[in-house]
Amino acid sequence: MSTRRAIIFTGGALSADDWSEIRDGDLIIGADRGALYLVEHGVRPDIAVGDFDSVLPEQRVKIEEYSKRLISCDPVHKDLTDTELALELAIEEQIGEVLLLGATGTRMDHTLANLQMLLRAMQHHIHGVIQDAHNRIMLTGTEAVVEDRGYTYISLLPMTTEVTGINLEGFMYPLVNATLKMGQSRGVSNRLTAPAGKVSIESGILLIIQSKD
């Protein structure tokens, strides 16, 4: 599996220092206003993609000038959101991990669609993470390590009808061979008791959310 990481900057809520997440070797993709965010912070996107209907004409010119590669699409005749287009490009590059920044915000439809894109990444054996100022979100269908990154809570929510064989290590409220079903809140607001906790499951897909107020 590839160890290369892609960071997708999208048009949702981006914090002032999200650009500092970039590491040497990352594939940097700006989706629509995410590309504008990058160039305004002095970062050249490897790829800028989208219909760019949320930027001004002069801002689009700036994106074109500073991006290494620009992929533009018609705002009406397209089947994918700008963020999904960016994810598909990352998949084509055969990356092993993708971090989505700006993938949450006031548009709940876009936020939920982006959460479901983590499933698309998982189908391609890519470790997907959505991160904003208050949350870090990932999926697992097997096991995952949850590192202490300064978040207060860790919540577990099933993305399938049920998730079985859940075992937690390094958590305040451990689970042993537990089952979580959709509609239950039993997995909400747990805490780490170690620098890292381990989550393992037998079946289903589990959403892991680290959060803080």
mmCIF file with all atom_site columns, N, CA, C and O in Angstrom, residues 41-95:
data_model
loop_
_atom_site.group_PDB
_atom_site.id
_atom_site.type_symbol
_atom_site.label_atom_id
_atom_site.label_alt_id
_atom_site.label_comp_id
_atom_site.label_asym_id
_atom_site.label_entity_id
_atom_site.label_seq_id
_atom_site.pdbx_PDB_ins_code
_atom_site.Cartn_x
_atom_site.Cartn_y
_atom_site.Cartn_z
_atom_site.occupancy
_atom_site.B_iso_or_equiv
_atom_site.pdbx_formal_charge
_atom_site.auth_seq_id
_atom_site.auth_comp_id
_atom_site.auth_asym_id
_atom_site.auth_atom_id
_atom_site.pdbx_PDB_model_num
ATOM 1   N N  . HIS A 1 41 ? -2.723  31.748 0.874   1.00 0.00 ? 41 HIS A N  1
ATOM 2   C CA . HIS A 1 41 ? -1.759  31.474 1.947   1.00 0.00 ? 41 HIS A CA 1
ATOM 3   C C  . HIS A 1 41 ? -0.388  31.089 1.389   1.00 0.00 ? 41 HIS A C  1
ATOM 4   O O  . HIS A 1 41 ? 0.441   30.510 2.090   1.00 0.00 ? 41 HIS A O  1
ATOM 5   N N  . GLY A 1 42 ? -0.169  31.394 0.123   1.00 0.00 ? 42 GLY A N  1
ATOM 6   C CA . GLY A 1 42 ? 1.145   31.173 -0.471  1.00 0.00 ? 42 GLY A CA 1
ATOM 7   C C  . GLY A 1 42 ? 1.475   29.733 -0.778  1.00 0.00 ? 42 GLY A C  1
ATOM 8   O O  . GLY A 1 42 ? 2.652   29.372 -0.888  1.00 0.00 ? 42 GLY A O  1
ATOM 9   N N  . VAL A 1 43 ? 0.462   28.893 -0.922  1.00 0.00 ? 43 VAL A N  1
ATOM 10  C CA . VAL A 1 43 ? 0.670   27.476 -1.213  1.00 0.00 ? 43 VAL A CA 1
ATOM 11  C C  . VAL A 1 43 ? 0.199   27.183 -2.633  1.00 0.00 ? 43 VAL A C  1
ATOM 12  O O  . VAL A 1 43 ? -0.939  27.506 -3.002  1.00 0.00 ? 43 VAL A O  1
ATOM 13  N N  . ARG A 1 44 ? 1.065   26.566 -3.447  1.00 0.00 ? 44 ARG A N  1
ATOM 14  C CA . ARG A 1 44 ? 0.684   26.207 -4.817  1.00 0.00 ? 44 ARG A CA 1
ATOM 15  C C  . ARG A 1 44 ? 0.028   24.832 -4.819  1.00 0.00 ? 44 ARG A C  1
ATOM 16  O O  . ARG A 1 44 ? 0.686   23.834 -4.520  1.00 0.00 ? 44 ARG A O  1
ATOM 17  N N  . PRO A 1 45 ? -1.256  24.749 -5.169  1.00 0.00 ? 45 PRO A N  1
ATOM 18  C CA . PRO A 1 45 ? -1.886  23.427 -5.265  1.00 0.00 ? 45 PRO A CA 1
ATOM 19  C C  . PRO A 1 45 ? -1.260  22.604 -6.390  1.00 0.00 ? 45 PRO A C  1
ATOM 20  O O  . PRO A 1 45 ? -0.946  23.142 -7.461  1.00 0.00 ? 45 PRO A O  1
ATOM 21  N N  . ASP A 1 46 ? -1.070  21.311 -6.133  1.00 0.00 ? 46 ASP A N  1
ATOM 22  C CA . ASP A 1 46 ? -0.661  20.425 -7.231  1.00 0.00 ? 46 ASP A CA 1
ATOM 23  C C  . ASP A 1 46 ? -1.784  20.342 -8.255  1.00 0.00 ? 46 ASP A C  1
ATOM 24  O O  . ASP A 1 46 ? -1.529  20.294 -9.462  1.00 0.00 ? 46 ASP A O  1
ATOM 25  N N  . ILE A 1 47 ? -3.027  20.330 -7.750  1.00 0.00 ? 47 ILE A N  1
ATOM 26  C CA . ILE A 1 47 ? -4.206  20.304 -8.617  1.00 0.00 ? 47 ILE A CA 1
ATOM 27  C C  . ILE A 1 47 ? -5.254  21.239 -8.031  1.00 0.00 ? 47 ILE A C  1
ATOM 28  O O  . ILE A 1 47 ? -5.523  21.199 -6.828  1.00 0.00 ? 47 ILE A O  1
ATOM 29  N N  . ALA A 1 48 ? -5.845  22.072 -8.867  1.00 0.00 ? 48 ALA A N  1
ATOM 30  C CA . ALA A 1 48 ? -7.030  22.845 -8.498  1.00 0.00 ? 48 ALA A CA 1
ATOM 31  C C  . ALA A 1 48 ? -8.171  22.320 -9.349  1.00 0.00 ? 48 ALA A C  1
ATOM 32  O O  . ALA A 1 48 ? -8.039  22.211 -10.576 1.00 0.00 ? 48 ALA A O  1
ATOM 33  N N  . VAL A 1 49 ? -9.304  21.981 -8.721  1.00 0.00 ? 49 VAL A N  1
ATOM 34  C CA . VAL A 1 49 ? -10.394 21.348 -9.464  1.00 0.00 ? 49 VAL A CA 1
ATOM 35  C C  . VAL A 1 49 ? -11.726 21.938 -9.027  1.00 0.00 ? 49 VAL A C  1
ATOM 36  O O  . VAL A 1 49 ? -11.896 22.330 -7.873  1.00 0.00 ? 49 VAL A O  1
ATOM 37  N N  . GLY A 1 50 ? -12.675 21.999 -9.950  1.00 0.00 ? 50 GLY A N  1
ATOM 38  C CA . GLY A 1 50 ? -14.012 22.449 -9.608  1.00 0.00 ? 50 GLY A CA 1
ATOM 39  C C  . GLY A 1 50 ? -14.637 23.284 -10.701 1.00 0.00 ? 50 GLY A C  1
ATOM 40  O O  . GLY A 1 50 ? -14.044 23.496 -11.768 1.00 0.00 ? 50 GLY A O  1
ATOM 41  N N  . ASP A 1 51 ? -15.856 23.788 -10.423 1.00 0.00 ? 51 ASP A N  1
ATOM 42  C CA . ASP A 1 51 ? -16.500 24.697 -11.368 1.00 0.00 ? 51 ASP A CA 1
ATOM 43  C C  . ASP A 1 51 ? -16.172 26.159 -11.051 1.00 0.00 ? 51 ASP A C  1
ATOM 44  O O  . ASP A 1 51 ? -16.432 27.039 -11.856 1.00 0.00 ? 51 ASP A O  1
ATOM 45  N N  . PHE A 1 52 ? -15.628 26.388 -9.869  1.00 0.00 ? 52 PHE A N  1
ATOM 46  C CA . PHE A 1 52 ? -15.178 27.718 -9.427  1.00 0.00 ? 52 PHE A CA 1
ATOM 47  C C  . PHE A 1 52 ? -16.285 28.773 -9.521  1.00 0.00 ? 52 PHE A C  1
ATOM 48  O O  . PHE A 1 52 ? -16.040 29.944 -9.805  1.00 0.00 ? 52 PHE A O  1
ATOM 49  N N  . ASP A 1 53 ? -17.522 28.314 -9.248  1.00 0.00 ? 53 ASP A N  1
ATOM 50  C CA . ASP A 1 53 ? -18.645 29.242 -9.284  1.00 0.00 ? 53 ASP A CA 1
ATOM 51  C C  . ASP A 1 53 ? -18.768 30.052 -7.991  1.00 0.00 ? 53 ASP A C  1
ATOM 52  O O  . ASP A 1 53 ? -19.598 30.957 -7.898  1.00 0.00 ? 53 ASP A O  1
ATOM 53  N N  . SER A 1 54 ? -17.949 29.716 -6.989  1.00 0.00 ? 54 SER A N  1
ATOM 54  C CA . SER A 1 54 ? -18.017 30.434 -5.712  1.00 0.00 ? 54 SER A CA 1
ATOM 55  C C  . SER A 1 54 ? -16.862 31.413 -5.536  1.00 0.00 ? 54 SER A C  1
ATOM 56  O O  . SER A 1 54 ? -16.646 31.931 -4.449  1.00 0.00 ? 54 SER A O  1
ATOM 57  N N  . VAL A 1 55 ? -16.100 31.645 -6.607  1.00 0.00 ? 55 VAL A N  1
ATOM 58  C CA . VAL A 1 55 ? -15.021 32.633 -6.543  1.00 0.00 ? 55 VAL A CA 1
ATOM 59  C C  . VAL A 1 55 ? -15.264 33.718 -7.591  1.00 0.00 ? 55 VAL A C  1
ATOM 60  O O  . VAL A 1 55 ? -15.950 33.494 -8.596  1.00 0.00 ? 55 VAL A O  1
ATOM 61  N N  . LEU A 1 56 ? -14.711 34.891 -7.360  1.00 0.00 ? 56 LEU A N  1
ATOM 62  C CA . LEU A 1 56 ? -14.829 35.990 -8.308  1.00 0.00 ? 56 LEU A CA 1
ATOM 63  C C  . LEU A 1 56 ? -13.915 35.746 -9.515  1.00 0.00 ? 56 LEU A C  1
ATOM 64  O O  . LEU A 1 56 ? -12.934 34.997 -9.419  1.00 0.00 ? 56 LEU A O  1
ATOM 65  N N  . PRO A 1 57 ? -14.230 36.362 -10.655 1.00 0.00 ? 57 PRO A N  1
ATOM 66  C CA . PRO A 1 57 ? -13.392 36.148 -11.852 1.00 0.00 ? 57 PRO A CA 1
ATOM 67  C C  . PRO A 1 57 ? -11.907 36.425 -11.607 1.00 0.00 ? 57 PRO A C  1
ATOM 68  O O  . PRO A 1 57 ? -11.043 35.664 -12.060 1.00 0.00 ? 57 PRO A O  1
ATOM 69  N N  . GLU A 1 58 ? -11.602 37.504 -10.882 1.00 0.00 ? 58 GLU A N  1
ATOM 70  C CA . GLU A 1 58 ? -10.190 37.813 -10.629 1.00 0.00 ? 58 GLU A CA 1
ATOM 71  C C  . GLU A 1 58 ? -9.544  36.790 -9.691  1.00 0.00 ? 58 GLU A C  1
ATOM 72  O O  . GLU A 1 58 ? -8.342  36.524 -9.763  1.00 0.00 ? 58 GLU A O  1
ATOM 73  N N  . GLN A 1 59 ? -10.357 36.198 -8.794  1.00 0.00 ? 59 GLN A N  1
ATOM 74  C CA . GLN A 1 59 ? -9.839  35.150 -7.909  1.00 0.00 ? 59 GLN A CA 1
ATOM 75  C C  . GLN A 1 59 ? -9.557  33.882 -8.703  1.00 0.00 ? 59 GLN A C  1
ATOM 76  O O  . GLN A 1 59 ? -8.571  33.188 -8.446  1.00 0.00 ? 59 GLN A O  1
ATOM 77  N N  . ARG A 1 60 ? -10.418 33.594 -9.677  1.00 0.00 ? 60 ARG A N  1
ATOM 78  C CA . ARG A 1 60 ? -10.175 32.423 -10.519 1.00 0.00 ? 60 ARG A CA 1
ATOM 79  C C  . ARG A 1 60 ? -8.887  32.586 -11.324 1.00 0.00 ? 60 ARG A C  1
ATOM 80  O O  . ARG A 1 60 ? -8.127  31.628 -11.488 1.00 0.00 ? 60 ARG A O  1
ATOM 81  N N  . VAL A 1 61 ? -8.646  33.788 -11.818 1.00 0.00 ? 61 VAL A N  1
ATOM 82  C CA . VAL A 1 61 ? -7.401  34.045 -12.550 1.00 0.00 ? 61 VAL A CA 1
ATOM 83  C C  . VAL A 1 61 ? -6.202  33.768 -11.649 1.00 0.00 ? 61 VAL A C  1
ATOM 84  O O  . VAL A 1 61 ? -5.210  33.167 -12.079 1.00 0.00 ? 61 VAL A O  1
ATOM 85  N N  . LYS A 1 62 ? -6.287  34.185 -10.402 1.00 0.00 ? 62 LYS A N  1
ATOM 86  C CA . LYS A 1 62 ? -5.199  33.952 -9.452  1.00 0.00 ? 62 LYS A CA 1
ATOM 87  C C  . LYS A 1 62 ? -4.986  32.455 -9.228  1.00 0.00 ? 62 LYS A C  1
ATOM 88  O O  . LYS A 1 62 ? -3.846  31.977 -9.161  1.00 0.00 ? 62 LYS A O  1
ATOM 89  N N  . ILE A 1 63 ? -6.099  31.694 -9.114  1.00 0.00 ? 63 ILE A N  1
ATOM 90  C CA . ILE A 1 63 ? -5.999  30.235 -8.950  1.00 0.00 ? 63 ILE A CA 1
ATOM 91  C C  . ILE A 1 63 ? -5.311  29.623 -10.157 1.00 0.00 ? 63 ILE A C  1
ATOM 92  O O  . ILE A 1 63 ? -4.426  28.760 -10.024 1.00 0.00 ? 63 ILE A O  1
ATOM 93  N N  . GLU A 1 64 ? -5.696  30.050 -11.358 1.00 0.00 ? 64 GLU A N  1
ATOM 94  C CA . GLU A 1 64 ? -5.088  29.523 -12.589 1.00 0.00 ? 64 GLU A CA 1
ATOM 95  C C  . GLU A 1 64 ? -3.593  29.808 -12.636 1.00 0.00 ? 64 GLU A C  1
ATOM 96  O O  . GLU A 1 64 ? -2.792  28.963 -13.052 1.00 0.00 ? 64 GLU A O  1
ATOM 97  N N  . GLU A 1 65 ? -3.209  30.992 -12.201 1.00 0.00 ? 65 GLU A N  1
ATOM 98  C CA . GLU A 1 65 ? -1.794  31.391 -12.257 1.00 0.00 ? 65 GLU A CA 1
ATOM 99  C C  . GLU A 1 65 ? -0.927  30.604 -11.289 1.00 0.00 ? 65 GLU A C  1
ATOM 100 O O  . GLU A 1 65 ? 0.222   30.273 -11.604 1.00 0.00 ? 65 GLU A O  1
ATOM 101 N N  . TYR A 1 66 ? -1.460  30.294 -10.118 1.00 0.00 ? 66 TYR A N  1
ATOM 102 C CA . TYR A 1 66 ? -0.630  29.718 -9.053  1.00 0.00 ? 66 TYR A CA 1
ATOM 103 C C  . TYR A 1 66 ? -0.762  28.198 -8.907  1.00 0.00 ? 66 TYR A C  1
ATOM 104 O O  . TYR A 1 66 ? -0.002  27.594 -8.144  1.00 0.00 ? 66 TYR A O  1
ATOM 105 N N  . SER A 1 67 ? -1.704  27.578 -9.598  1.00 0.00 ? 67 SER A N  1
ATOM 106 C CA . SER A 1 67 ? -1.867  26.123 -9.490  1.00 0.00 ? 67 SER A CA 1
ATOM 107 C C  . SER A 1 67 ? -0.987  25.422 -10.514 1.00 0.00 ? 67 SER A C  1
ATOM 108 O O  . SER A 1 67 ? -0.837  25.889 -11.652 1.00 0.00 ? 67 SER A O  1
ATOM 109 N N  . LYS A 1 68 ? -0.409  24.313 -10.110 1.00 0.00 ? 68 LYS A N  1
ATOM 110 C CA . LYS A 1 68 ? 0.427   23.544 -11.038 1.00 0.00 ? 68 LYS A CA 1
ATOM 111 C C  . LYS A 1 68 ? -0.414  22.903 -12.137 1.00 0.00 ? 68 LYS A C  1
ATOM 112 O O  . LYS A 1 68 ? 0.040   22.715 -13.260 1.00 0.00 ? 68 LYS A O  1
ATOM 113 N N  . ARG A 1 69 ? -1.659  22.551 -11.790 1.00 0.00 ? 69 ARG A N  1
ATOM 114 C CA . ARG A 1 69 ? -2.564  21.930 -12.774 1.00 0.00 ? 69 ARG A CA 1
ATOM 115 C C  . ARG A 1 69 ? -3.979  22.352 -12.421 1.00 0.00 ? 69 ARG A C  1
ATOM 116 O O  . ARG A 1 69 ? -4.361  22.326 -11.240 1.00 0.00 ? 69 ARG A O  1
ATOM 117 N N  . LEU A 1 70 ? -4.761  22.768 -13.404 1.00 0.00 ? 70 LEU A N  1
ATOM 118 C CA . LEU A 1 70 ? -6.142  23.194 -13.164 1.00 0.00 ? 70 LEU A CA 1
ATOM 119 C C  . LEU A 1 70 ? -7.100  22.340 -13.977 1.00 0.00 ? 70 LEU A C  1
ATOM 120 O O  . LEU A 1 70 ? -6.895  22.139 -15.184 1.00 0.00 ? 70 LEU A O  1
ATOM 121 N N  . ILE A 1 71 ? -8.120  21.813 -13.302 1.00 0.00 ? 71 ILE A N  1
ATOM 122 C CA . ILE A 1 71 ? -9.167  21.026 -13.964 1.00 0.00 ? 71 ILE A CA 1
ATOM 123 C C  . ILE A 1 71 ? -10.491 21.728 -13.700 1.00 0.00 ? 71 ILE A C  1
ATOM 124 O O  . ILE A 1 71 ? -10.968 21.767 -12.561 1.00 0.00 ? 71 ILE A O  1
ATOM 125 N N  . SER A 1 72 ? -11.065 22.289 -14.756 1.00 0.00 ? 72 SER A N  1
ATOM 126 C CA . SER A 1 72 ? -12.312 23.040 -14.621 1.00 0.00 ? 72 SER A CA 1
ATOM 127 C C  . SER A 1 72 ? -13.459 22.237 -15.208 1.00 0.00 ? 72 SER A C  1
ATOM 128 O O  . SER A 1 72 ? -13.292 21.516 -16.196 1.00 0.00 ? 72 SER A O  1
ATOM 129 N N  . CYS A 1 73 ? -14.644 22.346 -14.582 1.00 0.00 ? 73 CYS A N  1
ATOM 130 C CA . CYS A 1 73 ? -15.812 21.629 -15.079 1.00 0.00 ? 73 CYS A CA 1
ATOM 131 C C  . CYS A 1 73 ? -17.011 22.567 -15.101 1.00 0.00 ? 73 CYS A C  1
ATOM 132 O O  . CYS A 1 73 ? -17.044 23.589 -14.411 1.00 0.00 ? 73 CYS A O  1
ATOM 133 N N  . ASP A 1 74 ? -17.998 22.212 -15.894 1.00 0.00 ? 74 ASP A N  1
ATOM 134 C CA . ASP A 1 74 ? -19.200 23.017 -16.035 1.00 0.00 ? 74 ASP A CA 1
ATOM 135 C C  . ASP A 1 74 ? -20.013 22.961 -14.747 1.00 0.00 ? 74 ASP A C  1
ATOM 136 O O  . ASP A 1 74 ? -20.244 21.867 -14.207 1.00 0.00 ? 74 ASP A O  1
ATOM 137 N N  . PRO A 1 75 ? -20.462 24.103 -14.214 1.00 0.00 ? 75 PRO A N  1
ATOM 138 C CA . PRO A 1 75 ? -21.195 24.100 -12.950 1.00 0.00 ? 75 PRO A CA 1
ATOM 139 C C  . PRO A 1 75 ? -22.568 23.451 -13.023 1.00 0.00 ? 75 PRO A C  1
ATOM 140 O O  . PRO A 1 75 ? -23.131 23.063 -11.997 1.00 0.00 ? 75 PRO A O  1
ATOM 141 N N  . VAL A 1 76 ? -23.115 23.311 -14.228 1.00 0.00 ? 76 VAL A N  1
ATOM 142 C CA . VAL A 1 76 ? -24.461 22.732 -14.382 1.00 0.00 ? 76 VAL A CA 1
ATOM 143 C C  . VAL A 1 76 ? -24.389 21.256 -14.757 1.00 0.00 ? 76 VAL A C  1
ATOM 144 O O  . VAL A 1 76 ? -25.006 20.394 -14.121 1.00 0.00 ? 76 VAL A O  1
ATOM 145 N N  . HIS A 1 77 ? -23.596 20.944 -15.780 1.00 0.00 ? 77 HIS A N  1
ATOM 146 C CA . HIS A 1 77 ? -23.565 19.581 -16.306 1.00 0.00 ? 77 HIS A CA 1
ATOM 147 C C  . HIS A 1 77 ? -22.432 18.775 -15.678 1.00 0.00 ? 77 HIS A C  1
ATOM 148 O O  . HIS A 1 77 ? -21.456 18.402 -16.318 1.00 0.00 ? 77 HIS A O  1
ATOM 149 N N  . LYS A 1 78 ? -22.560 18.535 -14.391 1.00 0.00 ? 78 LYS A N  1
ATOM 150 C CA . LYS A 1 78 ? -21.589 17.682 -13.706 1.00 0.00 ? 78 LYS A CA 1
ATOM 151 C C  . LYS A 1 78 ? -22.329 16.804 -12.708 1.00 0.00 ? 78 LYS A C  1
ATOM 152 O O  . LYS A 1 78 ? -23.360 17.204 -12.148 1.00 0.00 ? 78 LYS A O  1
ATOM 153 N N  . ASP A 1 79 ? -21.830 15.607 -12.501 1.00 0.00 ? 79 ASP A N  1
ATOM 154 C CA . ASP A 1 79 ? -22.497 14.639 -11.630 1.00 0.00 ? 79 ASP A CA 1
ATOM 155 C C  . ASP A 1 79 ? -21.893 14.586 -10.236 1.00 0.00 ? 79 ASP A C  1
ATOM 156 O O  . ASP A 1 79 ? -22.511 14.060 -9.317  1.00 0.00 ? 79 ASP A O  1
ATOM 157 N N  . LEU A 1 80 ? -20.691 15.093 -10.055 1.00 0.00 ? 80 LEU A N  1
ATOM 158 C CA . LEU A 1 80 ? -19.990 14.991 -8.783  1.00 0.00 ? 80 LEU A CA 1
ATOM 159 C C  . LEU A 1 80 ? -19.807 16.373 -8.175  1.00 0.00 ? 80 LEU A C  1
ATOM 160 O O  . LEU A 1 80 ? -19.684 17.362 -8.885  1.00 0.00 ? 80 LEU A O  1
ATOM 161 N N  . THR A 1 81 ? -19.768 16.430 -6.851  1.00 0.00 ? 81 THR A N  1
ATOM 162 C CA . THR A 1 81 ? -19.417 17.684 -6.193  1.00 0.00 ? 81 THR A CA 1
ATOM 163 C C  . THR A 1 81 ? -17.924 17.949 -6.414  1.00 0.00 ? 81 THR A C  1
ATOM 164 O O  . THR A 1 81 ? -17.161 17.049 -6.786  1.00 0.00 ? 81 THR A O  1
ATOM 165 N N  . ASP A 1 82 ? -17.516 19.186 -6.173  1.00 0.00 ? 82 ASP A N  1
ATOM 166 C CA . ASP A 1 82 ? -16.102 19.526 -6.332  1.00 0.00 ? 82 ASP A CA 1
ATOM 167 C C  . ASP A 1 82 ? -15.219 18.678 -5.423  1.00 0.00 ? 82 ASP A C  1
ATOM 168 O O  . ASP A 1 82 ? -14.131 18.246 -5.814  1.00 0.00 ? 82 ASP A O  1
ATOM 169 N N  . THR A 1 83 ? -15.698 18.421 -4.202  1.00 0.00 ? 83 THR A N  1
ATOM 170 C CA . THR A 1 83 ? -14.916 17.615 -3.259  1.00 0.00 ? 83 THR A CA 1
ATOM 171 C C  . THR A 1 83 ? -14.778 16.187 -3.747  1.00 0.00 ? 83 THR A C  1
ATOM 172 O O  . THR A 1 83 ? -13.709 15.572 -3.641  1.00 0.00 ? 83 THR A O  1
ATOM 173 N N  . GLU A 1 84 ? -15.865 15.638 -4.312  1.00 0.00 ? 84 GLU A N  1
ATOM 174 C CA . GLU A 1 84 ? -15.785 14.265 -4.819  1.00 0.00 ? 84 GLU A CA 1
ATOM 175 C C  . GLU A 1 84 ? -14.872 14.186 -6.033  1.00 0.00 ? 84 GLU A C  1
ATOM 176 O O  . GLU A 1 84 ? -14.132 13.201 -6.201  1.00 0.00 ? 84 GLU A O  1
ATOM 177 N N  . LEU A 1 85 ? -14.905 15.204 -6.878  1.00 0.00 ? 85 LEU A N  1
ATOM 178 C CA . LEU A 1 85 ? -13.965 15.245 -8.003  1.00 0.00 ? 85 LEU A CA 1
ATOM 179 C C  . LEU A 1 85 ? -12.526 15.215 -7.495  1.00 0.00 ? 85 LEU A C  1
ATOM 180 O O  . LEU A 1 85 ? -11.670 14.512 -8.049  1.00 0.00 ? 85 LEU A O  1
ATOM 181 N N  . ALA A 1 86 ? -12.275 15.976 -6.430  1.00 0.00 ? 86 ALA A N  1
ATOM 182 C CA . ALA A 1 86 ? -10.931 16.000 -5.847  1.00 0.00 ? 86 ALA A CA 1
ATOM 183 C C  . ALA A 1 86 ? -10.543 14.634 -5.301  1.00 0.00 ? 86 ALA A C  1
ATOM 184 O O  . ALA A 1 86 ? -9.404  14.181 -5.472  1.00 0.00 ? 86 ALA A O  1
ATOM 185 N N  . LEU A 1 87 ? -11.487 13.965 -4.643  1.00 0.00 ? 87 LEU A N  1
ATOM 186 C CA . LEU A 1 87 ? -11.197 12.635 -4.101  1.00 0.00 ? 87 LEU A CA 1
ATOM 187 C C  . LEU A 1 87 ? -10.899 11.645 -5.219  1.00 0.00 ? 87 LEU A C  1
ATOM 188 O O  . LEU A 1 87 ? -9.978  10.823 -5.106  1.00 0.00 ? 87 LEU A O  1
ATOM 189 N N  . GLU A 1 88 ? -11.660 11.707 -6.305  1.00 0.00 ? 88 GLU A N  1
ATOM 190 C CA . GLU A 1 88 ? -11.413 10.795 -7.420  1.00 0.00 ? 88 GLU A CA 1
ATOM 191 C C  . GLU A 1 88 ? -10.019 11.013 -8.002  1.00 0.00 ? 88 GLU A C  1
ATOM 192 O O  . GLU A 1 88 ? -9.336  10.055 -8.375  1.00 0.00 ? 88 GLU A O  1
ATOM 193 N N  . LEU A 1 89 ? -9.584  12.258 -8.060  1.00 0.00 ? 89 LEU A N  1
ATOM 194 C CA . LEU A 1 89 ? -8.230  12.546 -8.548  1.00 0.00 ? 89 LEU A CA 1
ATOM 195 C C  . LEU A 1 89 ? -7.177  11.965 -7.609  1.00 0.00 ? 89 LEU A C  1
ATOM 196 O O  . LEU A 1 89 ? -6.159  11.428 -8.051  1.00 0.00 ? 89 LEU A O  1
ATOM 197 N N  . ALA A 1 90 ? -7.442  12.068 -6.299  1.00 0.00 ? 90 ALA A N  1
ATOM 198 C CA . ALA A 1 90 ? -6.506  11.493 -5.318  1.00 0.00 ? 90 ALA A CA 1
ATOM 199 C C  . ALA A 1 90 ? -6.443  9.978  -5.458  1.00 0.00 ? 90 ALA A C  1
ATOM 200 O O  . ALA A 1 90 ? -5.356  9.382  -5.368  1.00 0.00 ? 90 ALA A O  1
ATOM 201 N N  . ILE A 1 91 ? -7.587  9.350  -5.701  1.00 0.00 ? 91 ILE A N  1
ATOM 202 C CA . ILE A 1 91 ? -7.625  7.892  -5.887  1.00 0.00 ? 91 ILE A CA 1
ATOM 203 C C  . ILE A 1 91 ? -6.807  7.498  -7.114  1.00 0.00 ? 91 ILE A C  1
ATOM 204 O O  . ILE A 1 91 ? -6.050  6.512  -7.080  1.00 0.00 ? 91 ILE A O  1
ATOM 205 N N  . GLU A 1 92 ? -6.933  8.273  -8.187  1.00 0.00 ? 92 GLU A N  1
ATOM 206 C CA . GLU A 1 92 ? -6.166  7.996  -9.404  1.00 0.00 ? 92 GLU A CA 1
ATOM 207 C C  . GLU A 1 92 ? -4.664  8.068  -9.159  1.00 0.00 ? 92 GLU A C  1
ATOM 208 O O  . GLU A 1 92 ? -3.882  7.373  -9.825  1.00 0.00 ? 92 GLU A O  1
ATOM 209 N N  . GLU A 1 93 ? -4.266  8.885  -8.196  1.00 0.00 ? 93 GLU A N  1
ATOM 210 C CA . GLU A 1 93 ? -2.844  9.035  -7.881  1.00 0.00 ? 93 GLU A CA 1
ATOM 211 C C  . GLU A 1 93 ? -2.332  7.922  -6.973  1.00 0.00 ? 93 GLU A C  1
ATOM 212 O O  . GLU A 1 93 ? -1.162  7.913  -6.597  1.00 0.00 ? 93 GLU A O  1
ATOM 213 N N  . GLN A 1 94 ? -3.226  6.988  -6.599  1.00 0.00 ? 94 GLN A N  1
ATOM 214 C CA . GLN A 1 94 ? -2.872  5.813  -5.795  1.00 0.00 ? 94 GLN A CA 1
ATOM 215 C C  . GLN A 1 94 ? -2.230  6.197  -4.462  1.00 0.00 ? 94 GLN A C  1
ATOM 216 O O  . GLN A 1 94 ? -1.205  5.652  -4.057  1.00 0.00 ? 94 GLN A O  1
ATOM 217 N N  . ILE A 1 95 ? -2.866  7.141  -3.781  1.00 0.00 ? 95 ILE A N  1
ATOM 218 C CA . ILE A 1 95 ? -2.369  7.546  -2.470  1.00 0.00 ? 95 ILE A CA 1
ATOM 219 C C  . ILE A 1 95 ? -2.845  6.541  -1.411  1.00 0.00 ? 95 ILE A C  1
ATOM 220 O O  . ILE A 1 95 ? -3.764  5.758  -1.625  1.00 0.00 ? 95 ILE A O  1
#
